[in-house]
Amino acid sequence: MRLANIIAYILVIVGAVNWGLFGLFDFNLVSMVFNGARATGSIITYSIIALSALWLIISPFMTGGAIRFTDREA
């Protein structure tokens, strides 16, 4: 679960940076990389980022209220 949390945080940060760029500069990094907001690569990227955010919402309930970055119990 530790690796899943780290990957999820990285993907959510990428999504947040993309939203920040879009809000401040009207520049969508994901659609630029995949040549369009509705391109297959963009849709997959947006979906994976959304699933990562859902994982970060759900995972604390599975670990007793904590998001763990280590394998040892607190």
CSV table of C-alpha atoms in Angstrom, one decimal:
chain,number,residue,atom,x,y,z
A,1,MET,CA,0.0,0.0,0.0
A,2,ARG,CA,3.0,2.3,0.6
A,3,LEU,CA,3.9,2.3,-3.1
A,4,ALA,CA,0.3,2.9,-4.2
A,5,ASN,CA,0.2,6.0,-1.9
A,6,ILE,CA,3.4,7.4,-3.2
A,7,ILE,CA,2.3,6.9,-6.8
A,8,ALA,CA,-1.1,8.4,-6.1
A,9,TYR,CA,0.4,11.5,-4.5
A,10,ILE,CA,2.7,12.0,-7.5
A,11,LEU,CA,-0.2,11.7,-9.9
A,12,VAL,CA,-2.4,14.0,-7.9
A,13,ILE,CA,0.4,16.6,-7.8
A,14,VAL,CA,0.7,16.3,-11.6
A,15,GLY,CA,-3.0,16.9,-11.9
A,16,ALA,CA,-2.9,19.9,-9.6
A,17,VAL,CA,0.0,21.4,-11.5
A,18,ASN,CA,-1.9,20.9,-14.7
A,19,TRP,CA,-5.0,22.7,-13.2
A,20,GLY,CA,-2.7,25.5,-11.9
A,21,LEU,CA,-1.2,26.0,-15.4
A,22,PHE,CA,-4.7,26.0,-16.9
A,23,GLY,CA,-6.1,28.5,-14.4
A,24,LEU,CA,-3.2,30.9,-14.5
A,25,PHE,CA,-2.0,30.7,-18.1
A,26,ASP,CA,-4.8,28.9,-20.0
A,27,PHE,CA,-2.3,26.2,-20.8
A,28,ASN,CA,-3.3,22.5,-20.6
A,29,LEU,CA,-0.1,20.5,-20.3
A,30,VAL,CA,-1.8,17.1,-20.7
A,31,SER,CA,-3.6,18.1,-23.8
A,32,MET,CA,-0.4,19.6,-25.2
A,33,VAL,CA,1.5,16.4,-24.6
A,34,PHE,CA,-1.2,14.2,-26.2
A,35,ASN,CA,-2.3,16.7,-29.0
A,36,GLY,CA,-5.8,17.4,-27.7
A,37,ALA,CA,-8.0,17.3,-24.6
A,38,ARG,CA,-10.1,14.4,-26.0
A,39,ALA,CA,-7.2,12.4,-27.3
A,40,THR,CA,-7.0,8.8,-26.0
A,41,GLY,CA,-3.8,9.5,-24.1
A,42,SER,CA,-5.3,12.6,-22.4
A,43,ILE,CA,-8.4,10.6,-21.4
A,44,ILE,CA,-6.3,7.8,-19.9
A,45,THR,CA,-4.1,10.3,-18.1
A,46,TYR,CA,-7.1,12.2,-16.7
A,47,SER,CA,-8.8,9.0,-15.6
A,48,ILE,CA,-5.6,7.7,-13.9
A,49,ILE,CA,-5.3,11.0,-12.0
A,50,ALA,CA,-8.9,10.9,-10.9
A,51,LEU,CA,-8.5,7.3,-9.7
A,52,SER,CA,-5.4,8.4,-7.8
A,53,ALA,CA,-7.4,11.1,-6.0
A,54,LEU,CA,-10.2,8.6,-5.2
A,55,TRP,CA,-7.5,6.2,-3.8
A,56,LEU,CA,-6.2,9.0,-1.5
A,57,ILE,CA,-9.7,9.6,-0.3
A,58,ILE,CA,-10.4,5.9,0.4
A,59,SER,CA,-7.0,4.7,1.7
A,60,PRO,CA,-7.2,6.3,5.1
A,61,PHE,CA,-10.3,4.4,5.9
A,62,MET,CA,-8.5,1.2,5.0
A,63,THR,CA,-5.6,2.0,7.3
A,64,GLY,CA,-7.4,3.2,10.3
A,65,GLY,CA,-7.3,6.9,9.5
A,66,ALA,CA,-3.6,7.3,8.5
A,67,ILE,CA,-1.9,7.5,5.1
A,68,ARG,CA,1.2,5.4,5.6
A,69,PHE,CA,4.5,6.0,3.8
A,70,THR,CA,6.4,3.4,5.8
A,71,ASP,CA,5.8,-0.3,6.3
A,72,ARG,CA,6.0,-0.2,10.1
A,73,GLU,CA,3.0,0.2,12.2
A,74,ALA,CA,2.5,3.4,14.2
